[in-house]
Amino acid sequence: MKKLLSLLLLASLLFTMTSSNKQCTIFMIGDSTMANKDIKKGQERGWGMALQGFFTENIVVDNHALNGRSSRSFILEGHWQKVYDAMKPGDYLVIQFGHNDEKGKIGDKRHTDPGLTFDDNYRMFVKAAKEKGATPIVMNCVVRRNFYSNSDQKIDDEALRDMKASGKEVVNSDTLIETHITKDGNYVTAPQHVALMERVPYVDANSITKKLENGLGVEKSRQLHMISVNGKDNTHYTVYGAHVVAGLLVDAMASVCPELKPFVRHYDYIVSALGKGNYLTLQEAVDAAPSGATISIIDGTFPKPNLKGKRLKLVKYSTVKIK
């Protein structure tokens, strides 16, 4: 009986949100693997930039992740205060750091230690979200594409970009080598410890992306990252990579926060003039789509496309205009 009442309450809540078009915000804080990118500069995207395309417009993704930031520098530079001030009851806070926390030494602007300052910062984010009536979703860092094992070299973003011999990428392993476990500690497991202690939702983004990279293998995994474009970056995502990762992580978020699941969508193609989709224009998506595909348009104003005889389903946010 108690379980039935809980289900009825959840159903009532979901009906209220969908029928009134009530919106809630998912705030994102993290580093360059999550951050919004300048679409004028090329193909690089953060997975948080792509996340909006996997939700109905009941959910607003407000991505505050920034290139080069650690959990420490994000706070010191005042970026966290802006997020804290904006959060309200019913919102969500996705937390994902680690790529830059391992850099430098104790006392540096970015460096933190797992089990100590790294955990302290995560715990502060979690408790602050709770104070504001928001739901924190703790994540650990996504993996770097590293199929190179060298115990004498600390593997970080810069090192991975230089791992070449005679112009060819250095590879000596057929399975991905983790780069976030250093002499200072384990940046992969620390967020989970915080989530368990604080009893909040946790997504193991590291395991999810590691499984993805290993499943694709050394060659095919290149397409996820900018190394496939510029020949040197194994950390940051392409348009394709950001959308693949966002699609996996949105399902993981809905798994730990079931109330989000009714608002999750997986479309064949996503159009966004702001670069949050697979395509910047509607006509480009129409040209690429096979007959029977579904195209979601989440922002922008576009001329009416030439469907060229294809049967396509177009789904758009209410703010989108097709003239």
Short mmCIF file of N, CA, C and O in Angstrom, two decimals, residues 12-132:
data_model
loop_
_atom_site.label_atom_id
_atom_site.label_comp_id
_atom_site.label_asym_id
_atom_site.label_seq_id
_atom_site.Cartn_x
_atom_site.Cartn_y
_atom_site.Cartn_z
N SER A 12 1.49 11.96 -9.91
CA SER A 12 0.85 13.26 -9.75
C SER A 12 1.84 14.38 -10.01
O SER A 12 1.54 15.37 -10.69
N LEU A 13 3.07 14.22 -9.49
CA LEU A 13 4.10 15.23 -9.67
C LEU A 13 4.45 15.38 -11.15
O LEU A 13 4.56 16.48 -11.68
N LEU A 14 4.64 14.26 -11.84
CA LEU A 14 5.01 14.28 -13.24
C LEU A 14 3.91 14.90 -14.09
O LEU A 14 4.17 15.66 -15.02
N PHE A 15 2.66 14.59 -13.77
CA PHE A 15 1.53 15.16 -14.51
C PHE A 15 1.51 16.66 -14.33
O PHE A 15 1.28 17.42 -15.27
N THR A 16 1.79 17.13 -13.11
CA THR A 16 1.79 18.56 -12.85
C THR A 16 2.86 19.26 -13.68
O THR A 16 2.62 20.31 -14.27
N MET A 17 4.06 18.64 -13.76
CA MET A 17 5.14 19.26 -14.52
C MET A 17 4.82 19.32 -16.01
O MET A 17 5.04 20.34 -16.66
N THR A 18 4.31 18.23 -16.56
CA THR A 18 4.07 18.20 -17.99
C THR A 18 2.85 19.03 -18.38
O THR A 18 2.85 19.69 -19.40
N SER A 19 1.81 19.02 -17.54
CA SER A 19 0.59 19.73 -17.91
C SER A 19 0.74 21.24 -17.76
O SER A 19 0.10 21.99 -18.47
N SER A 20 1.59 21.68 -16.85
CA SER A 20 1.76 23.12 -16.63
C SER A 20 2.99 23.68 -17.33
O SER A 20 3.26 24.87 -17.24
N ASN A 21 3.75 22.78 -18.02
CA ASN A 21 4.99 23.18 -18.66
C ASN A 21 5.98 23.78 -17.68
O ASN A 21 6.80 24.63 -18.03
N LYS A 22 5.88 23.36 -16.43
CA LYS A 22 6.82 23.83 -15.42
C LYS A 22 8.21 23.38 -15.78
O LYS A 22 8.43 22.27 -16.24
N GLN A 23 9.18 24.27 -15.60
CA GLN A 23 10.56 23.94 -15.92
C GLN A 23 11.41 23.83 -14.66
O GLN A 23 11.16 24.51 -13.67
N CYS A 24 12.38 22.94 -14.69
CA CYS A 24 13.40 22.93 -13.67
C CYS A 24 14.74 22.99 -14.36
O CYS A 24 14.86 22.69 -15.56
N THR A 25 15.76 23.39 -13.65
CA THR A 25 17.08 23.62 -14.23
C THR A 25 18.07 22.59 -13.73
O THR A 25 18.11 22.27 -12.54
N ILE A 26 18.86 22.06 -14.66
CA ILE A 26 20.00 21.22 -14.30
C ILE A 26 21.25 22.08 -14.46
O ILE A 26 21.64 22.43 -15.57
N PHE A 27 21.85 22.46 -13.33
CA PHE A 27 23.09 23.23 -13.36
C PHE A 27 24.26 22.26 -13.49
O PHE A 27 24.29 21.22 -12.84
N MET A 28 25.22 22.62 -14.33
CA MET A 28 26.39 21.78 -14.57
C MET A 28 27.64 22.52 -14.11
O MET A 28 27.86 23.67 -14.51
N ILE A 29 28.45 21.89 -13.28
CA ILE A 29 29.75 22.46 -12.92
C ILE A 29 30.83 21.42 -13.17
O ILE A 29 30.66 20.25 -12.85
N GLY A 30 31.91 21.85 -13.78
CA GLY A 30 32.96 20.91 -14.13
C GLY A 30 34.03 21.57 -14.99
O GLY A 30 34.20 22.79 -14.96
N ASP A 31 34.73 20.74 -15.76
CA ASP A 31 35.88 21.20 -16.54
C ASP A 31 35.58 21.18 -18.04
O ASP A 31 34.43 21.11 -18.47
N SER A 32 36.66 21.21 -18.83
CA SER A 32 36.52 21.34 -20.28
C SER A 32 35.85 20.16 -20.96
O SER A 32 35.30 20.31 -22.06
N THR A 33 35.87 18.99 -20.36
CA THR A 33 35.20 17.84 -20.97
C THR A 33 33.69 18.00 -20.96
O THR A 33 32.98 17.34 -21.72
N MET A 34 33.19 18.89 -20.10
CA MET A 34 31.76 19.16 -19.97
C MET A 34 31.37 20.51 -20.57
O MET A 34 30.22 20.73 -20.92
N ALA A 35 32.31 21.41 -20.73
CA ALA A 35 32.04 22.83 -20.98
C ALA A 35 31.45 23.13 -22.36
O ALA A 35 31.60 22.36 -23.30
N ASN A 36 30.78 24.29 -22.45
CA ASN A 36 30.35 24.83 -23.74
C ASN A 36 31.58 25.30 -24.52
O ASN A 36 32.55 25.79 -23.92
N LYS A 37 31.54 25.16 -25.83
CA LYS A 37 32.66 25.55 -26.69
C LYS A 37 32.23 26.58 -27.72
O LYS A 37 31.05 26.69 -28.05
N ASP A 38 33.20 27.31 -28.22
CA ASP A 38 32.95 28.30 -29.27
C ASP A 38 32.82 27.56 -30.60
O ASP A 38 33.80 27.02 -31.13
N ILE A 39 31.62 27.53 -31.15
CA ILE A 39 31.38 26.75 -32.37
C ILE A 39 32.07 27.35 -33.58
O ILE A 39 32.23 26.68 -34.60
N LYS A 40 32.51 28.61 -33.48
CA LYS A 40 33.21 29.24 -34.60
C LYS A 40 34.64 28.72 -34.72
O LYS A 40 35.30 28.91 -35.75
N LYS A 41 35.12 28.04 -33.66
CA LYS A 41 36.51 27.58 -33.66
C LYS A 41 36.67 26.13 -34.10
O LYS A 41 37.78 25.61 -34.12
N GLY A 42 35.56 25.45 -34.41
CA GLY A 42 35.72 24.09 -34.91
C GLY A 42 34.76 23.08 -34.32
O GLY A 42 33.67 23.42 -33.88
N GLN A 43 35.21 21.83 -34.26
CA GLN A 43 34.37 20.69 -33.93
C GLN A 43 34.35 20.33 -32.45
O GLN A 43 33.63 19.41 -32.05
N GLU A 44 35.12 20.99 -31.61
CA GLU A 44 35.18 20.59 -30.20
C GLU A 44 33.88 20.94 -29.46
O GLU A 44 33.34 22.03 -29.62
N ARG A 45 33.41 19.97 -28.65
CA ARG A 45 32.23 20.16 -27.83
C ARG A 45 32.43 19.48 -26.47
O ARG A 45 33.12 18.47 -26.37
N GLY A 46 31.79 20.04 -25.45
CA GLY A 46 31.75 19.37 -24.16
C GLY A 46 30.47 18.55 -24.08
O GLY A 46 29.46 18.91 -24.70
N TRP A 47 30.49 17.44 -23.33
CA TRP A 47 29.28 16.61 -23.29
C TRP A 47 28.14 17.35 -22.61
O TRP A 47 26.97 17.12 -22.94
N GLY A 48 28.44 18.28 -21.70
CA GLY A 48 27.39 19.07 -21.07
C GLY A 48 26.72 20.02 -22.04
O GLY A 48 25.54 20.37 -21.90
N MET A 49 27.45 20.42 -23.06
CA MET A 49 26.90 21.28 -24.11
C MET A 49 25.85 20.53 -24.92
O MET A 49 24.88 21.12 -25.40
N ALA A 50 26.05 19.23 -25.07
CA ALA A 50 25.14 18.41 -25.86
C ALA A 50 23.93 17.91 -25.07
O ALA A 50 22.98 17.38 -25.66
N LEU A 51 23.95 18.07 -23.75
CA LEU A 51 22.94 17.43 -22.91
C LEU A 51 21.52 17.94 -23.15
O LEU A 51 20.56 17.16 -23.07
N GLN A 52 21.36 19.23 -23.46
CA GLN A 52 20.02 19.78 -23.63
C GLN A 52 19.21 19.03 -24.67
O GLN A 52 18.00 18.84 -24.53
N GLY A 53 19.87 18.57 -25.72
CA GLY A 53 19.17 17.88 -26.80
C GLY A 53 18.58 16.55 -26.42
O GLY A 53 17.82 15.96 -27.19
N PHE A 54 18.89 16.07 -25.22
CA PHE A 54 18.35 14.79 -24.75
C PHE A 54 17.19 14.96 -23.77
O PHE A 54 16.76 13.99 -23.15
N PHE A 55 16.71 16.19 -23.63
CA PHE A 55 15.58 16.48 -22.74
C PHE A 55 14.47 17.21 -23.50
O PHE A 55 14.73 17.92 -24.47
N THR A 56 13.24 17.06 -23.00
CA THR A 56 12.16 17.93 -23.45
C THR A 56 12.43 19.33 -22.89
O THR A 56 13.31 19.51 -22.03
N GLU A 57 11.66 20.31 -23.35
CA GLU A 57 11.93 21.67 -22.88
C GLU A 57 11.45 21.93 -21.46
O GLU A 57 11.60 23.04 -20.95
N ASN A 58 10.90 20.91 -20.79
CA ASN A 58 10.62 21.04 -19.36
C ASN A 58 11.90 21.16 -18.55
O ASN A 58 11.89 21.65 -17.42
N ILE A 59 12.98 20.66 -19.12
CA ILE A 59 14.28 20.69 -18.46
C ILE A 59 15.18 21.70 -19.14
O ILE A 59 15.36 21.67 -20.36
N VAL A 60 15.76 22.60 -18.36
CA VAL A 60 16.71 23.58 -18.88
C VAL A 60 18.11 23.23 -18.36
O VAL A 60 18.32 23.16 -17.15
N VAL A 61 19.03 22.98 -19.27
CA VAL A 61 20.41 22.69 -18.88
C VAL A 61 21.20 23.99 -18.87
O VAL A 61 21.32 24.67 -19.90
N ASP A 62 21.69 24.36 -17.69
CA ASP A 62 22.47 25.59 -17.53
C ASP A 62 23.92 25.18 -17.24
O ASP A 62 24.28 24.87 -16.10
N ASN A 63 24.73 25.19 -18.27
CA ASN A 63 26.08 24.63 -18.19
C ASN A 63 27.11 25.69 -17.79
O ASN A 63 27.43 26.59 -18.56
N HIS A 64 27.64 25.56 -16.57
CA HIS A 64 28.64 26.50 -16.07
C HIS A 64 30.05 25.92 -16.07
O HIS A 64 30.98 26.56 -15.57
N ALA A 65 30.22 24.72 -16.61
CA ALA A 65 31.54 24.10 -16.67
C ALA A 65 32.48 24.98 -17.50
O ALA A 65 32.05 25.62 -18.47
N LEU A 66 33.77 24.98 -17.13
CA LEU A 66 34.73 25.86 -17.80
C LEU A 66 36.05 25.14 -18.08
O LEU A 66 36.49 24.30 -17.28
N ASN A 67 36.66 25.50 -19.18
CA ASN A 67 37.95 24.91 -19.54
C ASN A 67 38.99 25.15 -18.43
O ASN A 67 39.08 26.25 -17.88
N GLY A 68 39.76 24.14 -18.14
CA GLY A 68 40.92 24.29 -17.26
C GLY A 68 40.64 24.40 -15.78
O GLY A 68 41.57 24.54 -14.98
N ARG A 69 39.38 24.31 -15.37
CA ARG A 69 39.07 24.51 -13.95
C ARG A 69 39.09 23.19 -13.17
O ARG A 69 38.74 22.14 -13.68
N SER A 70 39.52 23.30 -11.94
CA SER A 70 39.43 22.20 -10.98
C SER A 70 38.33 22.56 -9.99
O SER A 70 37.77 23.66 -10.03
N SER A 71 38.03 21.65 -9.09
CA SER A 71 37.02 21.96 -8.07
C SER A 71 37.48 23.14 -7.21
O SER A 71 36.65 23.92 -6.74
N ARG A 72 38.78 23.31 -7.07
CA ARG A 72 39.33 24.41 -6.27
C ARG A 72 39.28 25.74 -7.01
O ARG A 72 38.77 26.73 -6.49
N SER A 73 39.78 25.77 -8.24
CA SER A 73 39.82 27.05 -8.97
C SER A 73 38.42 27.51 -9.34
O SER A 73 38.17 28.72 -9.45
N PHE A 74 37.49 26.57 -9.54
CA PHE A 74 36.10 26.95 -9.84
C PHE A 74 35.51 27.75 -8.69
O PHE A 74 34.74 28.70 -8.91
N ILE A 75 35.89 27.40 -7.48
CA ILE A 75 35.42 28.14 -6.30
C ILE A 75 36.17 29.45 -6.15
O ILE A 75 35.56 30.52 -5.97
N LEU A 76 37.50 29.40 -6.23
CA LEU A 76 38.33 30.58 -5.98
C LEU A 76 38.04 31.71 -6.96
O LEU A 76 38.14 32.89 -6.59
N GLU A 77 37.69 31.37 -8.19
CA GLU A 77 37.45 32.39 -9.21
C GLU A 77 36.03 32.96 -9.17
O GLU A 77 35.69 33.84 -9.97
N GLY A 78 35.20 32.48 -8.26
CA GLY A 78 33.86 33.02 -8.09
C GLY A 78 32.78 32.39 -8.96
O GLY A 78 31.62 32.82 -8.92
N HIS A 79 33.13 31.38 -9.74
CA HIS A 79 32.14 30.75 -10.62
C HIS A 79 31.09 29.99 -9.81
O HIS A 79 29.91 29.97 -10.18
N TRP A 80 31.52 29.36 -8.72
CA TRP A 80 30.58 28.59 -7.91
C TRP A 80 29.52 29.48 -7.28
O TRP A 80 28.36 29.11 -7.20
N GLN A 81 29.91 30.67 -6.83
CA GLN A 81 28.97 31.56 -6.16
C GLN A 81 27.80 31.91 -7.08
O GLN A 81 26.64 31.98 -6.64
N LYS A 82 28.08 32.09 -8.37
CA LYS A 82 27.02 32.41 -9.34
C LYS A 82 26.01 31.26 -9.44
O LYS A 82 24.81 31.50 -9.54
N VAL A 83 26.52 30.04 -9.43
CA VAL A 83 25.64 28.87 -9.52
C VAL A 83 24.81 28.76 -8.24
O VAL A 83 23.59 28.53 -8.29
N TYR A 84 25.47 28.91 -7.11
CA TYR A 84 24.78 28.80 -5.83
C TYR A 84 23.65 29.82 -5.74
O TYR A 84 22.53 29.51 -5.30
N ASP A 85 23.91 31.05 -6.14
CA ASP A 85 22.90 32.10 -6.07
C ASP A 85 21.71 31.81 -6.98
O ASP A 85 20.58 32.22 -6.68
N ALA A 86 21.94 31.12 -8.09
CA ALA A 86 20.88 30.87 -9.08
C ALA A 86 20.03 29.64 -8.76
O ALA A 86 18.88 29.55 -9.21
N MET A 87 20.56 28.70 -7.99
CA MET A 87 19.82 27.46 -7.70
C MET A 87 18.57 27.74 -6.89
O MET A 87 18.56 28.61 -6.02
N LYS A 88 17.52 26.94 -7.17
CA LYS A 88 16.27 27.07 -6.43
C LYS A 88 15.71 25.68 -6.16
O LYS A 88 16.15 24.68 -6.76
N PRO A 89 14.74 25.57 -5.27
CA PRO A 89 14.15 24.25 -4.98
C PRO A 89 13.64 23.55 -6.23
O PRO A 89 13.02 24.18 -7.10
N GLY A 90 13.93 22.26 -6.34
CA GLY A 90 13.49 21.49 -7.49
C GLY A 90 14.52 21.38 -8.60
O GLY A 90 14.35 20.60 -9.54
N ASP A 91 15.60 22.17 -8.50
CA ASP A 91 16.66 22.12 -9.50
C ASP A 91 17.61 20.95 -9.22
O ASP A 91 17.50 20.25 -8.21
N TYR A 92 18.57 20.77 -10.13
CA TYR A 92 19.59 19.72 -9.99
C TYR A 92 20.97 20.35 -10.17
O TYR A 92 21.12 21.36 -10.85
N LEU A 93 21.96 19.74 -9.54
CA LEU A 93 23.34 20.18 -9.69
C LEU A 93 24.20 18.98 -10.05
O LEU A 93 24.36 18.06 -9.24
N VAL A 94 24.74 18.97 -11.27
CA VAL A 94 25.66 17.90 -11.70
C VAL A 94 27.08 18.37 -11.44
O VAL A 94 27.49 19.44 -11.90
N ILE A 95 27.84 17.56 -10.71
CA ILE A 95 29.21 17.91 -10.29
C ILE A 95 30.18 16.93 -10.91
O ILE A 95 30.08 15.72 -10.68
N GLN A 96 31.15 17.43 -11.70
CA GLN A 96 32.14 16.53 -12.30
C GLN A 96 33.48 17.24 -12.47
O GLN A 96 33.67 18.05 -13.37
N PHE A 97 34.40 16.93 -11.57
CA PHE A 97 35.77 17.47 -11.65
C PHE A 97 36.77 16.31 -11.56
O PHE A 97 36.39 15.18 -11.32
N GLY A 98 38.04 16.65 -11.74
CA GLY A 98 39.09 15.64 -11.60
C GLY A 98 40.22 15.81 -12.60
O GLY A 98 41.39 15.59 -12.27
N HIS A 99 39.90 16.21 -13.84
CA HIS A 99 40.94 16.32 -14.86
C HIS A 99 42.02 17.34 -14.48
O HIS A 99 43.20 17.13 -14.79
N ASN A 100 41.63 18.41 -13.82
CA ASN A 100 42.59 19.46 -13.50
C ASN A 100 42.97 19.49 -12.03
O ASN A 100 43.96 20.13 -11.66
N ASP A 101 42.21 18.80 -11.19
CA ASP A 101 42.53 18.75 -9.77
C ASP A 101 43.87 18.04 -9.52
O ASP A 101 44.55 18.30 -8.53
N GLU A 102 44.25 17.15 -10.42
CA GLU A 102 45.48 16.39 -10.24
C GLU A 102 46.72 17.17 -10.65
O GLU A 102 47.85 16.75 -10.41
N LYS A 103 46.53 18.33 -11.28
CA LYS A 103 47.66 19.10 -11.78
C LYS A 103 48.27 20.00 -10.71
O LYS A 103 47.59 20.45 -9.80
N GLY A 104 49.56 20.27 -10.87
CA GLY A 104 50.24 21.15 -9.93
C GLY A 104 50.55 20.46 -8.61
O GLY A 104 50.48 19.24 -8.48
N LYS A 105 50.89 21.27 -7.61
CA LYS A 105 51.24 20.76 -6.29
C LYS A 105 50.36 21.41 -5.24
O LYS A 105 49.61 22.34 -5.51
N ILE A 106 50.48 20.91 -4.00
CA ILE A 106 49.69 21.46 -2.90
C ILE A 106 49.92 22.97 -2.81
O ILE A 106 51.06 23.44 -2.81
N GLY A 107 48.84 23.72 -2.73
CA GLY A 107 48.93 25.18 -2.67
C GLY A 107 48.70 25.85 -4.01
O GLY A 107 48.43 27.05 -4.06
N ASP A 108 48.84 25.10 -5.11
CA ASP A 108 48.55 25.67 -6.42
C ASP A 108 47.06 25.98 -6.55
O ASP A 108 46.24 25.40 -5.85
N LYS A 109 46.74 26.86 -7.48
CA LYS A 109 45.36 27.29 -7.64
C LYS A 109 44.42 26.15 -7.99
O LYS A 109 43.25 26.15 -7.59
N ARG A 110 44.92 25.14 -8.72
CA ARG A 110 44.05 24.06 -9.18
C ARG A 110 44.15 22.78 -8.37
O ARG A 110 43.20 22.00 -8.33
N HIS A 111 45.27 22.53 -7.76
CA HIS A 111 45.53 21.21 -7.17
C HIS A 111 44.67 20.91 -5.93
O HIS A 111 44.51 21.76 -5.05
N THR A 112 44.14 19.69 -5.89
CA THR A 112 43.48 19.17 -4.69
C THR A 112 43.94 17.73 -4.49
O THR A 112 44.48 17.10 -5.41
N ASP A 113 43.71 17.21 -3.30
CA ASP A 113 44.11 15.83 -2.97
C ASP A 113 42.88 14.98 -2.69
O ASP A 113 42.04 15.35 -1.85
N PRO A 114 42.74 13.82 -3.36
CA PRO A 114 41.64 12.90 -3.06
C PRO A 114 41.71 12.44 -1.61
O PRO A 114 42.79 12.20 -1.08
N GLY A 115 40.55 12.35 -0.99
CA GLY A 115 40.51 11.99 0.42
C GLY A 115 40.64 13.18 1.34
O GLY A 115 40.34 13.10 2.54
N LEU A 116 41.04 14.31 0.78
CA LEU A 116 41.20 15.54 1.57
C LEU A 116 40.47 16.69 0.86
O LEU A 116 39.26 16.77 0.89
N THR A 117 41.22 17.60 0.24
CA THR A 117 40.62 18.81 -0.32
C THR A 117 39.68 18.53 -1.49
O THR A 117 38.69 19.24 -1.67
N PHE A 118 39.98 17.51 -2.31
CA PHE A 118 39.09 17.16 -3.42
C PHE A 118 37.73 16.73 -2.88
O PHE A 118 36.68 17.22 -3.32
N ASP A 119 37.74 15.86 -1.88
CA ASP A 119 36.50 15.41 -1.26
C ASP A 119 35.79 16.56 -0.56
O ASP A 119 34.56 16.67 -0.62
N ASP A 120 36.56 17.44 0.09
CA ASP A 120 35.96 18.57 0.81
C ASP A 120 35.18 19.47 -0.14
O ASP A 120 34.08 19.94 0.20
N ASN A 121 35.73 19.71 -1.32
CA ASN A 121 35.05 20.57 -2.29
C ASN A 121 33.77 19.92 -2.81
O ASN A 121 32.72 20.57 -2.91
N TYR A 122 33.85 18.64 -3.13
CA TYR A 122 32.65 17.91 -3.56
C TYR A 122 31.58 17.96 -2.47
O TYR A 122 30.39 18.18 -2.74
N ARG A 123 32.01 17.74 -1.22
CA ARG A 123 31.06 17.72 -0.11
C ARG A 123 30.40 19.09 0.07
O ARG A 123 29.21 19.19 0.34
N MET A 124 31.19 20.15 -0.13
CA MET A 124 30.63 21.50 -0.02
C MET A 124 29.59 21.74 -1.10
O MET A 124 28.51 22.29 -0.83
N PHE A 125 29.88 21.32 -2.35
CA PHE A 125 28.91 21.48 -3.44
C PHE A 125 27.60 20.75 -3.11
O PHE A 125 26.51 21.28 -3.31
N VAL A 126 27.74 19.52 -2.62
CA VAL A 126 26.58 18.70 -2.30
C VAL A 126 25.73 19.33 -1.22
O VAL A 126 24.49 19.46 -1.35
N LYS A 127 26.35 19.75 -0.14
CA LYS A 127 25.61 20.33 0.99
C LYS A 127 24.96 21.66 0.60
O LYS A 127 23.85 21.96 1.03
N ALA A 128 25.65 22.43 -0.21
CA ALA A 128 25.10 23.72 -0.64
C ALA A 128 23.86 23.50 -1.52
O ALA A 128 22.87 24.24 -1.40
N ALA A 129 23.91 22.51 -2.40
CA ALA A 129 22.74 22.20 -3.24
C ALA A 129 21.56 21.80 -2.37
O ALA A 129 20.43 22.24 -2.59
N LYS A 130 21.82 20.98 -1.38
CA LYS A 130 20.75 20.56 -0.46
C LYS A 130 20.16 21.77 0.25
O LYS A 130 18.94 21.85 0.44
N GLU A 131 21.00 22.69 0.66
CA GLU A 131 20.53 23.90 1.34
C GLU A 131 19.54 24.67 0.48
O GLU A 131 18.57 25.25 0.99
N LYS A 132 19.79 24.69 -0.82
CA LYS A 132 18.93 25.43 -1.74
C LYS A 132 17.72 24.63 -2.19
O LYS A 132 16.92 25.11 -3.00
#
